[in-house]
C-alpha cells in the first residue's frame, strides 16, 4: 500500500498522519512520502519508532499505478525504499484522516482546502511548511517523551499561527515542479529540492539533526 505505519514510541497514545499530495501520485508525492519515512528512520537510528503514518495521494491520482521509474531511481540515490508503492487518487477520507497535508504546489493546496473538512489550518505546500518550521523554536515544542504525535500537532499549530506573517519571497518559492516525462537529471534536481525541504521538518519532528 502507499502509506506506511511507524510503530508508536513510549508515551505516545495516538498516531499522527502526514499526507503528501501531488497530481498523479507517481512522481513528487511518492518521492516525498518515501524520503520522509527514510529520513525519520535515519534520524531515529534504525527501525523507525514513532507514532507517525506517512502516505500520499494525487489530485488526479493514477489509482493502482506503480511509481515512475525515474522517481524510484531518485529514491535509490538516497538509499530510500521504493518497493510496494501503488498510486492513489485523493479522496475525502484521506483529507479527513490527515493531521498534516503537505502539497507539491499552491494549486494542490487550494484543491485540498476546497474539499472542506476544516483542512485549511493543516494544509501547506511542502516548501511553505519548511519556511514556517524554520521560524519555530524547537524548545517550544513538547518533548518526545510526550509522544511524537503530540509534538507533531504542536508543530502544525505553531506553523499555522505564523502563516500570513512569513510570506514567500516570490510566487514560485513554494512550488515543487512536476518532473513527469522529464529526464532523470531533472528528477534528481526535484529529489534534491524535496530532500532539502524535508530536512528541517524531520529535525523538528524528531529533535535530531541530520548527520553530515
Tab-separated table of C-alpha atoms in Angstrom:
chain	number	residue	atom	x	y	z
A	1	UNK	CA	0.000	0.000	0.000
A	2	UNK	CA	1.052	3.602	-0.441
A	3	UNK	CA	1.310	4.641	3.195
A	4	UNK	CA	3.298	3.064	5.984
A	5	UNK	CA	2.779	2.792	9.721
A	6	UNK	CA	5.621	3.657	12.038
A	7	UNK	CA	5.091	1.989	15.450
A	8	UNK	CA	4.348	4.161	18.473
A	9	UNK	CA	7.015	5.376	20.854
A	10	UNK	CA	6.581	5.034	24.585
A	11	UNK	CA	4.289	7.750	25.843
A	12	UNK	CA	2.529	8.224	22.518
A	13	UNK	CA	-1.183	7.481	22.896
A	14	UNK	CA	-2.279	8.202	19.348
A	15	UNK	CA	-0.975	8.492	15.813
A	16	UNK	CA	-0.258	11.463	13.583
A	17	UNK	CA	-0.930	11.125	9.862
A	18	UNK	CA	1.078	13.033	7.234
A	19	UNK	CA	-0.398	13.114	3.729
A	20	UNK	CA	1.767	14.176	0.771
A	21	UNK	CA	-0.197	15.355	-2.273
A	22	UNK	CA	0.787	15.942	-5.903
A	23	UNK	CA	-1.041	15.437	-9.203
A	24	UNK	CA	-0.617	11.862	-10.395
A	25	UNK	CA	0.848	10.325	-7.227
A	26	UNK	CA	3.555	8.664	-9.288
A	27	UNK	CA	6.428	11.217	-9.069
A	28	UNK	CA	6.582	14.015	-6.494
A	29	UNK	CA	4.366	12.742	-3.705
A	30	UNK	CA	5.816	9.186	-3.770
A	31	UNK	CA	9.323	10.646	-3.580
A	32	UNK	CA	8.276	12.875	-0.683
A	33	UNK	CA	6.459	10.074	1.136
A	34	UNK	CA	9.338	7.640	0.935
A	35	UNK	CA	12.021	10.257	1.692
A	36	UNK	CA	10.048	11.289	4.779
A	37	UNK	CA	9.969	7.711	6.012
A	38	UNK	CA	13.640	7.214	5.190
A	39	UNK	CA	14.681	10.400	6.991
A	40	UNK	CA	12.643	9.531	10.089
A	41	UNK	CA	14.223	6.083	10.213
A	42	UNK	CA	17.717	7.515	9.742
A	43	UNK	CA	17.314	10.158	12.461
A	44	UNK	CA	15.898	7.705	14.964
A	45	UNK	CA	18.623	5.152	14.353
A	46	UNK	CA	17.330	2.106	12.550
A	47	UNK	CA	13.789	0.749	12.585
A	48	UNK	CA	11.572	3.788	12.991
A	49	UNK	CA	9.931	4.133	16.385
A	50	UNK	CA	7.495	6.995	16.009
A	51	UNK	CA	3.721	7.243	16.151
A	52	UNK	CA	3.524	8.588	12.593
A	53	UNK	CA	1.723	7.395	9.489
A	54	UNK	CA	3.212	8.705	6.238
A	55	UNK	CA	1.273	8.326	2.992
A	56	UNK	CA	0.468	10.086	-0.283
A	57	UNK	CA	-2.211	10.610	-2.928
A	58	UNK	CA	-2.787	12.577	-6.128
A	59	UNK	CA	-5.455	15.090	-7.120
A	60	UNK	CA	-5.597	13.226	-10.439
A	61	UNK	CA	-4.034	10.129	-8.965
A	62	UNK	CA	-3.239	7.112	-11.101
A	63	UNK	CA	-5.062	4.625	-8.898
A	64	UNK	CA	-3.055	1.428	-8.550
A	65	UNK	CA	-0.212	2.621	-10.778
A	66	UNK	CA	3.433	1.985	-9.915
A	67	UNK	CA	5.798	4.783	-9.127
A	68	UNK	CA	7.550	6.290	-12.160
A	69	UNK	CA	10.875	4.534	-12.817
A	70	UNK	CA	12.827	7.795	-12.558
A	71	UNK	CA	11.184	8.532	-9.209
A	72	UNK	CA	12.241	5.109	-7.948
A	73	UNK	CA	15.768	5.786	-9.218
A	74	UNK	CA	15.874	9.042	-7.242
A	75	UNK	CA	14.844	7.207	-4.093
A	76	UNK	CA	17.595	4.669	-4.696
A	77	UNK	CA	20.083	7.557	-4.878
A	78	UNK	CA	19.076	8.482	-1.330
A	79	UNK	CA	19.039	4.893	-0.114
A	80	UNK	CA	15.275	5.060	0.349
A	81	UNK	CA	12.857	2.212	-0.314
A	82	UNK	CA	10.586	2.434	-3.373
A	83	UNK	CA	9.149	-1.080	-3.148
A	84	UNK	CA	5.457	-1.838	-2.779
A	85	UNK	CA	4.197	1.580	-3.828
A	86	UNK	CA	0.865	1.987	-5.627
A	87	UNK	CA	-0.703	5.278	-6.665
A	88	UNK	CA	-3.930	6.596	-5.139
A	89	UNK	CA	-6.449	9.229	-6.126
A	90	UNK	CA	-7.056	11.771	-3.389
A	91	UNK	CA	-10.336	11.087	-1.601
A	92	UNK	CA	-12.275	12.919	1.077
A	93	UNK	CA	-11.368	10.222	3.583
A	94	UNK	CA	-7.648	10.885	3.074
A	95	UNK	CA	-8.103	14.570	3.925
A	96	UNK	CA	-10.398	13.820	6.852
A	97	UNK	CA	-7.853	11.458	8.429
A	98	UNK	CA	-4.783	13.621	7.804
A	99	UNK	CA	-3.296	15.685	10.625
A	100	UNK	CA	-0.927	17.424	8.202
A	101	UNK	CA	-1.263	17.724	4.426
A	102	UNK	CA	1.865	18.767	2.518
A	103	UNK	CA	1.340	19.518	-1.163
A	104	UNK	CA	3.744	19.953	-4.076
A	105	UNK	CA	2.203	23.243	-5.271
A	106	UNK	CA	-0.148	26.038	-4.299
A	107	UNK	CA	-2.750	24.665	-6.716
A	108	UNK	CA	-2.693	21.318	-4.914
A	109	UNK	CA	-3.045	23.130	-1.600
A	110	UNK	CA	-6.067	25.023	-2.914
A	111	UNK	CA	-7.646	21.799	-4.177
A	112	UNK	CA	-7.229	20.098	-0.810
A	113	UNK	CA	-8.672	23.066	1.055
A	114	UNK	CA	-11.594	23.265	-1.387
A	115	UNK	CA	-12.573	19.734	-0.377
A	116	UNK	CA	-13.556	21.114	3.015
A	117	UNK	CA	-13.169	19.047	6.181
A	118	UNK	CA	-11.608	22.025	8.007
A	119	UNK	CA	-8.373	21.330	6.139
A	120	UNK	CA	-7.165	24.929	5.877
A	121	UNK	CA	-5.159	25.081	9.102
A	122	UNK	CA	-3.377	21.775	8.444
A	123	UNK	CA	-2.655	22.064	4.720
A	124	UNK	CA	0.529	23.687	3.428
A	125	UNK	CA	2.783	23.346	0.451
A	126	UNK	CA	5.896	21.438	1.451
A	127	UNK	CA	8.164	24.428	0.954
A	128	UNK	CA	5.750	26.740	2.759
A	129	UNK	CA	5.725	24.417	5.764
A	130	UNK	CA	9.519	24.259	5.710
A	131	UNK	CA	9.762	28.052	5.760
A	132	UNK	CA	7.404	28.272	8.728
A	133	UNK	CA	9.064	25.419	10.636
A	134	UNK	CA	12.446	27.140	10.336
A	135	UNK	CA	10.993	30.066	12.310
A	136	UNK	CA	9.736	27.887	15.184
A	137	UNK	CA	11.910	27.485	18.278
A	138	UNK	CA	12.102	23.713	18.883
A	139	UNK	CA	12.328	24.391	22.609
A	140	UNK	CA	8.667	25.487	22.469
A	141	UNK	CA	7.558	22.039	21.246
A	142	UNK	CA	6.604	19.200	23.587
A	143	UNK	CA	9.435	16.756	24.311
A	144	UNK	CA	9.463	13.421	22.533
A	145	UNK	CA	8.729	11.780	25.872
A	146	UNK	CA	5.201	13.162	25.457
A	147	UNK	CA	4.898	11.270	22.172
A	148	UNK	CA	5.838	12.249	18.640
A	149	UNK	CA	2.182	12.738	17.717
A	150	UNK	CA	1.758	15.441	20.349
A	151	UNK	CA	4.969	17.124	19.241
A	152	UNK	CA	3.814	16.995	15.601
A	153	UNK	CA	0.409	18.506	16.417
A	154	UNK	CA	2.088	21.333	18.281
A	155	UNK	CA	4.369	21.945	15.300
A	156	UNK	CA	1.392	22.218	12.923
A	157	UNK	CA	-0.414	24.639	15.242
A	158	UNK	CA	2.689	26.822	15.504
A	159	UNK	CA	3.185	26.829	11.734
A	160	UNK	CA	-0.441	27.750	11.110
A	161	UNK	CA	-0.118	30.660	13.544
A	162	UNK	CA	2.875	32.014	11.595
A	163	UNK	CA	1.217	31.806	8.199
A	164	UNK	CA	0.443	35.315	6.985
A	165	UNK	CA	3.462	36.685	8.823
A	166	UNK	CA	6.158	34.811	6.918
A	167	UNK	CA	5.264	35.161	3.264
A	168	UNK	CA	7.019	33.506	0.351
A	169	UNK	CA	9.786	35.668	-1.163
A	170	UNK	CA	8.390	35.024	-4.652
A	171	UNK	CA	5.267	33.414	-6.167
A	172	UNK	CA	7.277	30.343	-7.197
A	173	UNK	CA	9.148	29.857	-3.945
A	174	UNK	CA	6.599	27.392	-2.570
A	175	UNK	CA	6.367	25.229	-5.710
A	176	UNK	CA	7.875	21.824	-6.423
A	177	UNK	CA	7.596	21.447	-10.187
A	178	UNK	CA	6.357	18.300	-11.891
A	179	UNK	CA	9.146	16.141	-13.373
A	180	UNK	CA	6.722	13.775	-15.113
A	181	UNK	CA	8.166	12.872	-18.533
A	182	UNK	CA	11.433	14.697	-17.838
A	183	UNK	CA	14.908	13.126	-17.929
A	184	UNK	CA	16.464	11.615	-14.837
A	185	UNK	CA	18.615	14.716	-14.292
A	186	UNK	CA	15.501	16.818	-13.663
A	187	UNK	CA	14.036	14.133	-11.414
A	188	UNK	CA	17.231	14.219	-9.381
A	189	UNK	CA	17.048	18.005	-9.025
A	190	UNK	CA	13.469	17.665	-7.779
A	191	UNK	CA	14.570	14.923	-5.400
A	192	UNK	CA	17.234	17.241	-4.001
A	193	UNK	CA	14.660	20.037	-3.560
A	194	UNK	CA	12.319	17.715	-1.708
A	195	UNK	CA	15.074	16.309	0.494
A	196	UNK	CA	16.277	19.791	1.438
A	197	UNK	CA	12.727	20.900	2.223
A	198	UNK	CA	12.107	17.841	4.394
A	199	UNK	CA	15.298	18.235	6.422
A	200	UNK	CA	14.129	20.932	8.887
A	201	UNK	CA	10.696	19.321	9.147
A	202	UNK	CA	12.128	15.961	10.161
A	203	UNK	CA	14.528	17.706	12.540
A	204	UNK	CA	11.618	19.482	14.207
A	205	UNK	CA	9.594	16.266	14.458
A	206	UNK	CA	12.380	14.128	15.891
A	207	UNK	CA	14.595	16.656	17.668
A	208	UNK	CA	17.542	15.073	15.831
A	209	UNK	CA	19.606	16.918	13.243
A	210	UNK	CA	20.855	15.122	10.133
A	211	UNK	CA	24.365	13.707	10.283
A	212	UNK	CA	26.577	15.140	7.558
